[in-house]
Amino acid sequence: MDVARVVVIALVAAIAVVAYRRTMAGPAAPRGSARRAKALGLLPRSAQNTRQAAADPELEQARAAASRGDGGPAAQLLARSRELGDWGRRSFHADVLGDHEAARPGSWLQAWETAAGPDDPDAALIRARATVSLAWHLRGAARARETSRKQFKEFHNVLVQAPALCARAAHLNPGDPSPFVAEIWAALGLGASREQMRQIWKEVTARDPHHYGAHRAALQYWCAKWRGSAGLAASFAQEAAATAPPGSLLTALPLIAWYEHHDTNAETDDFRTPSLVAMVDAALADADAAPPDHPDTASLRHLLAYFLTRQGRYDLALQQFRLVDGHVDALPWRYWDNPAAVYCLWRDRAIQGVQGRFTS
């Protein structure tokens, strides 16, 4: 690996860790919060699922079966989404099932590939996504100065395989944007140029112009912590939201862009500006317009719950918390070391606000 590439990877990893591994600080829990949450039928911290953003019984069953070495349910899920052309759900399932364990020798994925042969488009997609996941797992979540050269080398040696695997998956199922979504995550770690990213993006939007998962991934690339800036991220997000149909959930993008660049140093008044309130209102309408089975609606509702609480709109915030309670693998909670704890802290602030005993 040449020196320039080592430097790029180290810088990218160092910047990313600041946002992705925040320490467990945050607001203090309101007194009596556990009692009040229980009275409202909400779950305690210990019962929050930190692996998913919402309940999805079929996906949970497929994941559990895969952990036992049985890839049958996963294969069925991927085949169904491919046959229906349900690209958003297909990418969502690939993200969940294509974890780093799937990429290991002797995994359920390897057994599936052996049984299905080399030309199965569903197994090929999971292989591509799992390879990206494995690379980031090998790198680890520590700060760059706490990550060894060996870890960086293993990270690069695995991640560099991903583009070819993504291309293979795309070749086997030409209309599917999912392999290109996986490639976006690889491009982040490989330090792809803006022109390279624009080429990947053309492939995505030619197949599904309003793909939520693809937009969420691409937005990360355009953030300042990766290859862009606050201005580029905001422009990308606003353009996508402005041209998307209701129910696409792309109104989440301006909120994510704002959070990525402003949340850390924001004061209460910053959350309550007319422009940010308008962004939240647009996202609320978008979530309500989404199909009932949209796989990413819960992710947007988690984000809304946080922003509405910060804006002092506690009744609306609590409505969102009620809809997602029990699953917390979503922004912003997932950026913290203890997502269930942070989720419950903000949920309990909303509860106390509704009951008139919270002063922001």
PDB file of N, CA, C and O in Angstrom, residues 123-190:
ATOM      1  N   ALA A 123     -26.908 -14.121  -3.259  1.00  0.00           N
ATOM      2  CA  ALA A 123     -25.705 -14.445  -2.493  1.00  0.00           C
ATOM      3  C   ALA A 123     -24.572 -13.493  -2.852  1.00  0.00           C
ATOM      4  O   ALA A 123     -23.785 -13.082  -1.983  1.00  0.00           O
ATOM      5  N   ALA A 124     -24.484 -13.123  -4.133  1.00  0.00           N
ATOM      6  CA  ALA A 124     -23.422 -12.206  -4.558  1.00  0.00           C
ATOM      7  C   ALA A 124     -23.572 -10.839  -3.894  1.00  0.00           C
ATOM      8  O   ALA A 124     -22.575 -10.206  -3.507  1.00  0.00           O
ATOM      9  N   LEU A 125     -24.810 -10.385  -3.742  1.00  0.00           N
ATOM     10  CA  LEU A 125     -25.038  -9.099  -3.078  1.00  0.00           C
ATOM     11  C   LEU A 125     -24.625  -9.163  -1.614  1.00  0.00           C
ATOM     12  O   LEU A 125     -23.946  -8.249  -1.113  1.00  0.00           O
ATOM     13  N   ILE A 126     -25.011 -10.228  -0.927  1.00  0.00           N
ATOM     14  CA  ILE A 126     -24.644 -10.349   0.482  1.00  0.00           C
ATOM     15  C   ILE A 126     -23.131 -10.464   0.636  1.00  0.00           C
ATOM     16  O   ILE A 126     -22.537  -9.899   1.561  1.00  0.00           O
ATOM     17  N   ARG A 127     -22.484 -11.177  -0.283  1.00  0.00           N
ATOM     18  CA  ARG A 127     -21.024 -11.287  -0.225  1.00  0.00           C
ATOM     19  C   ARG A 127     -20.369  -9.911  -0.350  1.00  0.00           C
ATOM     20  O   ARG A 127     -19.432  -9.589   0.394  1.00  0.00           O
ATOM     21  N   ALA A 128     -20.865  -9.095  -1.255  1.00  0.00           N
ATOM     22  CA  ALA A 128     -20.296  -7.757  -1.432  1.00  0.00           C
ATOM     23  C   ALA A 128     -20.499  -6.910  -0.175  1.00  0.00           C
ATOM     24  O   ALA A 128     -19.564  -6.266   0.325  1.00  0.00           O
ATOM     25  N   ARG A 129     -21.719  -6.919   0.337  1.00  0.00           N
ATOM     26  CA  ARG A 129     -22.007  -6.102   1.522  1.00  0.00           C
ATOM     27  C   ARG A 129     -21.255  -6.604   2.748  1.00  0.00           C
ATOM     28  O   ARG A 129     -20.741  -5.816   3.553  1.00  0.00           O
ATOM     29  N   ALA A 130     -21.164  -7.935   2.895  1.00  0.00           N
ATOM     30  CA  ALA A 130     -20.474  -8.505   4.047  1.00  0.00           C
ATOM     31  C   ALA A 130     -18.979  -8.203   4.001  1.00  0.00           C
ATOM     32  O   ALA A 130     -18.336  -8.040   5.048  1.00  0.00           O
ATOM     33  N   THR A 131     -18.422  -8.122   2.814  1.00  0.00           N
ATOM     34  CA  THR A 131     -16.996  -7.802   2.688  1.00  0.00           C
ATOM     35  C   THR A 131     -16.717  -6.388   3.173  1.00  0.00           C
ATOM     36  O   THR A 131     -15.718  -6.136   3.861  1.00  0.00           O
ATOM     37  N   VAL A 132     -17.597  -5.464   2.841  1.00  0.00           N
ATOM     38  CA  VAL A 132     -17.460  -4.097   3.352  1.00  0.00           C
ATOM     39  C   VAL A 132     -17.562  -4.097   4.880  1.00  0.00           C
ATOM     40  O   VAL A 132     -16.759  -3.464   5.573  1.00  0.00           O
ATOM     41  N   SER A 133     -18.538  -4.833   5.397  1.00  0.00           N
ATOM     42  CA  SER A 133     -18.722  -4.896   6.848  1.00  0.00           C
ATOM     43  C   SER A 133     -17.504  -5.490   7.541  1.00  0.00           C
ATOM     44  O   SER A 133     -17.075  -5.004   8.593  1.00  0.00           O
ATOM     45  N   LEU A 134     -16.939  -6.535   6.955  1.00  0.00           N
ATOM     46  CA  LEU A 134     -15.775  -7.177   7.551  1.00  0.00           C
ATOM     47  C   LEU A 134     -14.592  -6.213   7.598  1.00  0.00           C
ATOM     48  O   LEU A 134     -13.853  -6.157   8.594  1.00  0.00           O
ATOM     49  N   ALA A 135     -14.401  -5.458   6.535  1.00  0.00           N
ATOM     50  CA  ALA A 135     -13.287  -4.515   6.508  1.00  0.00           C
ATOM     51  C   ALA A 135     -13.383  -3.528   7.668  1.00  0.00           C
ATOM     52  O   ALA A 135     -12.405  -3.299   8.396  1.00  0.00           O
ATOM     53  N   TRP A 136     -14.540  -2.942   7.852  1.00  0.00           N
ATOM     54  CA  TRP A 136     -14.695  -1.964   8.930  1.00  0.00           C
ATOM     55  C   TRP A 136     -14.586  -2.636  10.293  1.00  0.00           C
ATOM     56  O   TRP A 136     -14.098  -2.031  11.260  1.00  0.00           O
ATOM     57  N   HIS A 137     -15.028  -3.879  10.391  1.00  0.00           N
ATOM     58  CA  HIS A 137     -14.888  -4.599  11.653  1.00  0.00           C
ATOM     59  C   HIS A 137     -13.406  -4.824  11.981  1.00  0.00           C
ATOM     60  O   HIS A 137     -12.991  -4.670  13.136  1.00  0.00           O
ATOM     61  N   LEU A 138     -12.624  -5.181  10.987  1.00  0.00           N
ATOM     62  CA  LEU A 138     -11.195  -5.413  11.204  1.00  0.00           C
ATOM     63  C   LEU A 138     -10.475  -4.130  11.606  1.00  0.00           C
ATOM     64  O   LEU A 138      -9.532  -4.154  12.395  1.00  0.00           O
ATOM     65  N   ARG A 139     -10.915  -3.026  11.045  1.00  0.00           N
ATOM     66  CA  ARG A 139     -10.311  -1.749  11.411  1.00  0.00           C
ATOM     67  C   ARG A 139     -10.602  -1.399  12.862  1.00  0.00           C
ATOM     68  O   ARG A 139      -9.769  -0.880  13.581  1.00  0.00           O
ATOM     69  N   GLY A 140     -11.824  -1.747  13.315  1.00  0.00           N
ATOM     70  CA  GLY A 140     -12.199  -1.452  14.682  1.00  0.00           C
ATOM     71  C   GLY A 140     -12.743  -0.047  14.833  1.00  0.00           C
ATOM     72  O   GLY A 140     -12.656   0.781  13.916  1.00  0.00           O
ATOM     73  N   ALA A 141     -13.269   0.252  16.011  1.00  0.00           N
ATOM     74  CA  ALA A 141     -13.920   1.542  16.250  1.00  0.00           C
ATOM     75  C   ALA A 141     -13.080   2.494  17.079  1.00  0.00           C
ATOM     76  O   ALA A 141     -13.540   3.578  17.438  1.00  0.00           O
ATOM     77  N   ALA A 142     -11.852   2.113  17.377  1.00  0.00           N
ATOM     78  CA  ALA A 142     -10.994   2.988  18.181  1.00  0.00           C
ATOM     79  C   ALA A 142     -10.506   4.176  17.354  1.00  0.00           C
ATOM     80  O   ALA A 142     -10.601   4.190  16.115  1.00  0.00           O
ATOM     81  N   ARG A 143      -9.982   5.168  18.048  1.00  0.00           N
ATOM     82  CA  ARG A 143      -9.391   6.316  17.362  1.00  0.00           C
ATOM     83  C   ARG A 143      -8.196   5.874  16.529  1.00  0.00           C
ATOM     84  O   ARG A 143      -7.589   4.835  16.791  1.00  0.00           O
ATOM     85  N   ALA A 144      -7.867   6.668  15.538  1.00  0.00           N
ATOM     86  CA  ALA A 144      -6.781   6.291  14.623  1.00  0.00           C
ATOM     87  C   ALA A 144      -5.468   6.048  15.370  1.00  0.00           C
ATOM     88  O   ALA A 144      -4.740   5.100  15.069  1.00  0.00           O
ATOM     89  N   ARG A 145      -5.161   6.904  16.353  1.00  0.00           N
ATOM     90  CA  ARG A 145      -3.901   6.745  17.082  1.00  0.00           C
ATOM     91  C   ARG A 145      -3.880   5.484  17.935  1.00  0.00           C
ATOM     92  O   ARG A 145      -2.814   5.035  18.376  1.00  0.00           O
ATOM     93  N   GLU A 146      -5.077   4.899  18.178  1.00  0.00           N
ATOM     94  CA  GLU A 146      -5.173   3.678  18.962  1.00  0.00           C
ATOM     95  C   GLU A 146      -5.379   2.448  18.081  1.00  0.00           C
ATOM     96  O   GLU A 146      -5.630   1.355  18.583  1.00  0.00           O
ATOM     97  N   THR A 147      -5.273   2.650  16.763  1.00  0.00           N
ATOM     98  CA  THR A 147      -5.452   1.563  15.804  1.00  0.00           C
ATOM     99  C   THR A 147      -4.091   1.213  15.212  1.00  0.00           C
ATOM    100  O   THR A 147      -3.354   2.095  14.770  1.00  0.00           O
ATOM    101  N   SER A 148      -3.778  -0.059  15.201  1.00  0.00           N
ATOM    102  CA  SER A 148      -2.448  -0.492  14.777  1.00  0.00           C
ATOM    103  C   SER A 148      -2.301  -0.469  13.258  1.00  0.00           C
ATOM    104  O   SER A 148      -3.294  -0.469  12.510  1.00  0.00           O
ATOM    105  N   ARG A 149      -1.055  -0.482  12.808  1.00  0.00           N
ATOM    106  CA  ARG A 149      -0.796  -0.582  11.374  1.00  0.00           C
ATOM    107  C   ARG A 149      -1.361  -1.876  10.809  1.00  0.00           C
ATOM    108  O   ARG A 149      -1.836  -1.919   9.684  1.00  0.00           O
ATOM    109  N   LYS A 150      -1.287  -2.928  11.613  1.00  0.00           N
ATOM    110  CA  LYS A 150      -1.830  -4.210  11.173  1.00  0.00           C
ATOM    111  C   LYS A 150      -3.329  -4.092  10.911  1.00  0.00           C
ATOM    112  O   LYS A 150      -3.832  -4.610   9.909  1.00  0.00           O
ATOM    113  N   GLN A 151      -4.042  -3.400  11.801  1.00  0.00           N
ATOM    114  CA  GLN A 151      -5.479  -3.218  11.606  1.00  0.00           C
ATOM    115  C   GLN A 151      -5.768  -2.416  10.341  1.00  0.00           C
ATOM    116  O   GLN A 151      -6.664  -2.760   9.569  1.00  0.00           O
ATOM    117  N   PHE A 152      -5.009  -1.350  10.126  1.00  0.00           N
ATOM    118  CA  PHE A 152      -5.218  -0.559   8.914  1.00  0.00           C
ATOM    119  C   PHE A 152      -4.924  -1.391   7.658  1.00  0.00           C
ATOM    120  O   PHE A 152      -5.623  -1.286   6.647  1.00  0.00           O
ATOM    121  N   LYS A 153      -3.880  -2.203   7.731  1.00  0.00           N
ATOM    122  CA  LYS A 153      -3.528  -3.036   6.585  1.00  0.00           C
ATOM    123  C   LYS A 153      -4.618  -4.052   6.290  1.00  0.00           C
ATOM    124  O   LYS A 153      -5.016  -4.244   5.136  1.00  0.00           O
ATOM    125  N   GLU A 154      -5.117  -4.716   7.336  1.00  0.00           N
ATOM    126  CA  GLU A 154      -6.192  -5.688   7.142  1.00  0.00           C
ATOM    127  C   GLU A 154      -7.453  -5.012   6.612  1.00  0.00           C
ATOM    128  O   GLU A 154      -8.135  -5.550   5.737  1.00  0.00           O
ATOM    129  N   PHE A 155      -7.734  -3.833   7.152  1.00  0.00           N
ATOM    130  CA  PHE A 155      -8.881  -3.045   6.691  1.00  0.00           C
ATOM    131  C   PHE A 155      -8.791  -2.793   5.190  1.00  0.00           C
ATOM    132  O   PHE A 155      -9.721  -3.084   4.428  1.00  0.00           O
ATOM    133  N   HIS A 156      -7.662  -2.305   4.747  1.00  0.00           N
ATOM    134  CA  HIS A 156      -7.501  -1.986   3.332  1.00  0.00           C
ATOM    135  C   HIS A 156      -7.495  -3.245   2.472  1.00  0.00           C
ATOM    136  O   HIS A 156      -8.124  -3.285   1.402  1.00  0.00           O
ATOM    137  N   ASN A 157      -6.805  -4.287   2.926  1.00  0.00           N
ATOM    138  CA  ASN A 157      -6.701  -5.508   2.128  1.00  0.00           C
ATOM    139  C   ASN A 157      -8.057  -6.160   1.874  1.00  0.00           C
ATOM    140  O   ASN A 157      -8.270  -6.779   0.824  1.00  0.00           O
ATOM    141  N   VAL A 158      -8.962  -6.029   2.825  1.00  0.00           N
ATOM    142  CA  VAL A 158     -10.308  -6.571   2.626  1.00  0.00           C
ATOM    143  C   VAL A 158     -11.170  -5.601   1.827  1.00  0.00           C
ATOM    144  O   VAL A 158     -11.847  -5.986   0.873  1.00  0.00           O
ATOM    145  N   LEU A 159     -11.129  -4.311   2.194  1.00  0.00           N
ATOM    146  CA  LEU A 159     -12.024  -3.346   1.544  1.00  0.00           C
ATOM    147  C   LEU A 159     -11.720  -3.200   0.062  1.00  0.00           C
ATOM    148  O   LEU A 159     -12.638  -2.960  -0.745  1.00  0.00           O
ATOM    149  N   VAL A 160     -10.471  -3.338  -0.331  1.00  0.00           N
ATOM    150  CA  VAL A 160     -10.108  -3.168  -1.734  1.00  0.00           C
ATOM    151  C   VAL A 160     -10.746  -4.254  -2.615  1.00  0.00           C
ATOM    152  O   VAL A 160     -10.853  -4.082  -3.840  1.00  0.00           O
ATOM    153  N   GLN A 161     -11.199  -5.346  -2.004  1.00  0.00           N
ATOM    154  CA  GLN A 161     -11.876  -6.408  -2.751  1.00  0.00           C
ATOM    155  C   GLN A 161     -13.332  -6.056  -3.068  1.00  0.00           C
ATOM    156  O   GLN A 161     -13.937  -6.643  -3.962  1.00  0.00           O
ATOM    157  N   ALA A 162     -13.889  -5.123  -2.328  1.00  0.00           N
ATOM    158  CA  ALA A 162     -15.325  -4.856  -2.405  1.00  0.00           C
ATOM    159  C   ALA A 162     -15.803  -4.336  -3.759  1.00  0.00           C
ATOM    160  O   ALA A 162     -16.849  -4.782  -4.252  1.00  0.00           O
ATOM    161  N   PRO A 163     -15.111  -3.380  -4.410  1.00  0.00           N
ATOM    162  CA  PRO A 163     -15.634  -2.892  -5.690  1.00  0.00           C
ATOM    163  C   PRO A 163     -15.853  -3.984  -6.731  1.00  0.00           C
ATOM    164  O   PRO A 163     -16.863  -3.983  -7.447  1.00  0.00           O
ATOM    165  N   ALA A 164     -14.931  -4.938  -6.821  1.00  0.00           N
ATOM    166  CA  ALA A 164     -15.096  -6.025  -7.792  1.00  0.00           C
ATOM    167  C   ALA A 164     -16.279  -6.908  -7.419  1.00  0.00           C
ATOM    168  O   ALA A 164     -17.021  -7.375  -8.300  1.00  0.00           O
ATOM    169  N   LEU A 165     -16.474  -7.142  -6.123  1.00  0.00           N
ATOM    170  CA  LEU A 165     -17.613  -7.948  -5.682  1.00  0.00           C
ATOM    171  C   LEU A 165     -18.928  -7.212  -5.942  1.00  0.00           C
ATOM    172  O   LEU A 165     -19.932  -7.834  -6.325  1.00  0.00           O
ATOM    173  N   CYS A 166     -18.930  -5.904  -5.753  1.00  0.00           N
ATOM    174  CA  CYS A 166     -20.125  -5.108  -6.059  1.00  0.00           C
ATOM    175  C   CYS A 166     -20.424  -5.163  -7.555  1.00  0.00           C
ATOM    176  O   CYS A 166     -21.590  -5.286  -7.973  1.00  0.00           O
ATOM    177  N   ALA A 167     -19.382  -5.069  -8.380  1.00  0.00           N
ATOM    178  CA  ALA A 167     -19.558  -5.135  -9.829  1.00  0.00           C
ATOM    179  C   ALA A 167     -20.107  -6.494 -10.246  1.00  0.00           C
ATOM    180  O   ALA A 167     -20.957  -6.580 -11.144  1.00  0.00           O
ATOM    181  N   ARG A 168     -19.644  -7.542  -9.589  1.00  0.00           N
ATOM    182  CA  ARG A 168     -20.145  -8.883  -9.882  1.00  0.00           C
ATOM    183  C   ARG A 168     -21.629  -8.990  -9.550  1.00  0.00           C
ATOM    184  O   ARG A 168     -22.418  -9.515 -10.343  1.00  0.00           O
ATOM    185  N   ALA A 169     -22.022  -8.489  -8.389  1.00  0.00           N
ATOM    186  CA  ALA A 169     -23.431  -8.524  -7.996  1.00  0.00           C
ATOM    187  C   ALA A 169     -24.287  -7.707  -8.952  1.00  0.00           C
ATOM    188  O   ALA A 169     -25.406  -8.106  -9.310  1.00  0.00           O
ATOM    189  N   ALA A 170     -23.774  -6.576  -9.397  1.00  0.00           N
ATOM    190  CA  ALA A 170     -24.517  -5.740 -10.351  1.00  0.00           C
ATOM    191  C   ALA A 170     -24.668  -6.439 -11.697  1.00  0.00           C
ATOM    192  O   ALA A 170     -25.717  -6.346 -12.346  1.00  0.00           O
ATOM    193  N   HIS A 171     -23.643  -7.135 -12.119  1.00  0.00           N
ATOM    194  CA  HIS A 171     -23.687  -7.871 -13.391  1.00  0.00           C
ATOM    195  C   HIS A 171     -24.747  -8.968 -13.347  1.00  0.00           C
ATOM    196  O   HIS A 171     -25.456  -9.213 -14.346  1.00  0.00           O
ATOM    197  N   LEU A 172     -24.897  -9.619 -12.200  1.00  0.00           N
ATOM    198  CA  LEU A 172     -25.839 -10.729 -12.077  1.00  0.00           C
ATOM    199  C   LEU A 172     -27.282 -10.259 -11.966  1.00  0.00           C
ATOM    200  O   LEU A 172     -28.212 -11.039 -12.207  1.00  0.00           O
ATOM    201  N   ASN A 173     -27.492  -8.998 -11.607  1.00  0.00           N
ATOM    202  CA  ASN A 173     -28.852  -8.458 -11.482  1.00  0.00           C
ATOM    203  C   ASN A 173     -28.814  -6.995 -11.919  1.00  0.00           C
ATOM    204  O   ASN A 173     -28.818  -6.077 -11.093  1.00  0.00           O
ATOM    205  N   PRO A 174     -28.778  -6.744 -13.220  1.00  0.00           N
ATOM    206  CA  PRO A 174     -28.448  -5.411 -13.754  1.00  0.00           C
ATOM    207  C   PRO A 174     -29.351  -4.270 -13.310  1.00  0.00           C
ATOM    208  O   PRO A 174     -28.908  -3.126 -13.257  1.00  0.00           O
ATOM    209  N   GLY A 175     -30.598  -4.544 -12.996  1.00  0.00           N
ATOM    210  CA  GLY A 175     -31.500  -3.456 -12.625  1.00  0.00           C
ATOM    211  C   GLY A 175     -31.454  -3.066 -11.168  1.00  0.00           C
ATOM    212  O   GLY A 175     -32.130  -2.123 -10.748  1.00  0.00           O
ATOM    213  N   ASP A 176     -30.657  -3.750 -10.397  1.00  0.00           N
ATOM    214  CA  ASP A 176     -30.633  -3.576  -8.942  1.00  0.00           C
ATOM    215  C   ASP A 176     -29.634  -2.504  -8.529  1.00  0.00           C
ATOM    216  O   ASP A 176     -28.445  -2.613  -8.822  1.00  0.00           O
ATOM    217  N   PRO A 177     -30.070  -1.460  -7.800  1.00  0.00           N
ATOM    218  CA  PRO A 177     -29.112  -0.453  -7.319  1.00  0.00           C
ATOM    219  C   PRO A 177     -28.342  -0.891  -6.085  1.00  0.00           C
ATOM    220  O   PRO A 177     -27.352  -0.257  -5.711  1.00  0.00           O
ATOM    221  N   SER A 178     -28.767  -1.975  -5.438  1.00  0.00           N
ATOM    222  CA  SER A 178     -28.183  -2.364  -4.147  1.00  0.00           C
ATOM    223  C   SER A 178     -26.669  -2.569  -4.183  1.00  0.00           C
ATOM    224  O   SER A 178     -25.978  -2.156  -3.243  1.00  0.00           O
ATOM    225  N   PRO A 179     -26.098  -3.208  -5.230  1.00  0.00           N
ATOM    226  CA  PRO A 179     -24.634  -3.346  -5.237  1.00  0.00           C
ATOM    227  C   PRO A 179     -23.913  -2.000  -5.248  1.00  0.00           C
ATOM    228  O   PRO A 179     -22.825  -1.873  -4.665  1.00  0.00           O
ATOM    229  N   PHE A 180     -24.504  -1.017  -5.876  1.00  0.00           N
ATOM    230  CA  PHE A 180     -23.873   0.304  -5.929  1.00  0.00           C
ATOM    231  C   PHE A 180     -24.008   1.031  -4.588  1.00  0.00           C
ATOM    232  O   PHE A 180     -23.147   1.833  -4.225  1.00  0.00           O
ATOM    233  N   VAL A 181     -25.088   0.729  -3.855  1.00  0.00           N
ATOM    234  CA  VAL A 181     -25.214   1.288  -2.506  1.00  0.00           C
ATOM    235  C   VAL A 181     -24.098   0.729  -1.624  1.00  0.00           C
ATOM    236  O   VAL A 181     -23.452   1.464  -0.868  1.00  0.00           O
ATOM    237  N   ALA A 182     -23.867  -0.564  -1.726  1.00  0.00           N
ATOM    238  CA  ALA A 182     -22.760  -1.170  -0.975  1.00  0.00           C
ATOM    239  C   ALA A 182     -21.426  -0.556  -1.380  1.00  0.00           C
ATOM    240  O   ALA A 182     -20.540  -0.340  -0.546  1.00  0.00           O
ATOM    241  N   GLU A 183     -21.293  -0.242  -2.661  1.00  0.00           N
ATOM    242  CA  GLU A 183     -20.036   0.325  -3.146  1.00  0.00           C
ATOM    243  C   GLU A 183     -19.797   1.727  -2.583  1.00  0.00           C
ATOM    244  O   GLU A 183     -18.640   2.142  -2.412  1.00  0.00           O
ATOM    245  N   ILE A 184     -20.860   2.449  -2.301  1.00  0.00           N
ATOM    246  CA  ILE A 184     -20.687   3.773  -1.683  1.00  0.00           C
ATOM    247  C   ILE A 184     -19.963   3.642  -0.353  1.00  0.00           C
ATOM    248  O   ILE A 184     -19.023   4.387  -0.053  1.00  0.00           O
ATOM    249  N   TRP A 185     -20.370   2.664   0.458  1.00  0.00           N
ATOM    250  CA  TRP A 185     -19.735   2.472   1.761  1.00  0.00           C
ATOM    251  C   TRP A 185     -18.281   2.049   1.600  1.00  0.00           C
ATOM    252  O   TRP A 185     -17.430   2.427   2.416  1.00  0.00           O
ATOM    253  N   ALA A 186     -17.990   1.286   0.551  1.00  0.00           N
ATOM    254  CA  ALA A 186     -16.593   0.937   0.283  1.00  0.00           C
ATOM    255  C   ALA A 186     -15.806   2.169  -0.151  1.00  0.00           C
ATOM    256  O   ALA A 186     -14.655   2.368   0.260  1.00  0.00           O
ATOM    257  N   ALA A 187     -16.429   2.999  -0.964  1.00  0.00           N
ATOM    258  CA  ALA A 187     -15.755   4.188  -1.475  1.00  0.00           C
ATOM    259  C   ALA A 187     -15.368   5.144  -0.352  1.00  0.00           C
ATOM    260  O   ALA A 187     -14.335   5.831  -0.434  1.00  0.00           O
ATOM    261  N   LEU A 188     -16.160   5.194   0.708  1.00  0.00           N
ATOM    262  CA  LEU A 188     -15.813   6.045   1.852  1.00  0.00           C
ATOM    263  C   LEU A 188     -14.457   5.653   2.426  1.00  0.00           C
ATOM    264  O   LEU A 188     -13.601   6.501   2.667  1.00  0.00           O
ATOM    265  N   GLY A 189     -14.282   4.353   2.639  1.00  0.00           N
ATOM    266  CA  GLY A 189     -13.048   3.890   3.244  1.00  0.00           C
ATOM    267  C   GLY A 189     -11.862   3.904   2.309  1.00  0.00           C
ATOM    268  O   GLY A 189     -10.715   4.034   2.753  1.00  0.00           O
ATOM    269  N   LEU A 190     -12.122   3.775   1.008  1.00  0.00           N
ATOM    270  CA  LEU A 190     -11.031   3.750   0.029  1.00  0.00           C
ATOM    271  C   LEU A 190     -10.639   5.143  -0.449  1.00  0.00           C
ATOM    272  O   LEU A 190      -9.729   5.287  -1.266  1.00  0.00           O
TER     273      LEU A 190
END
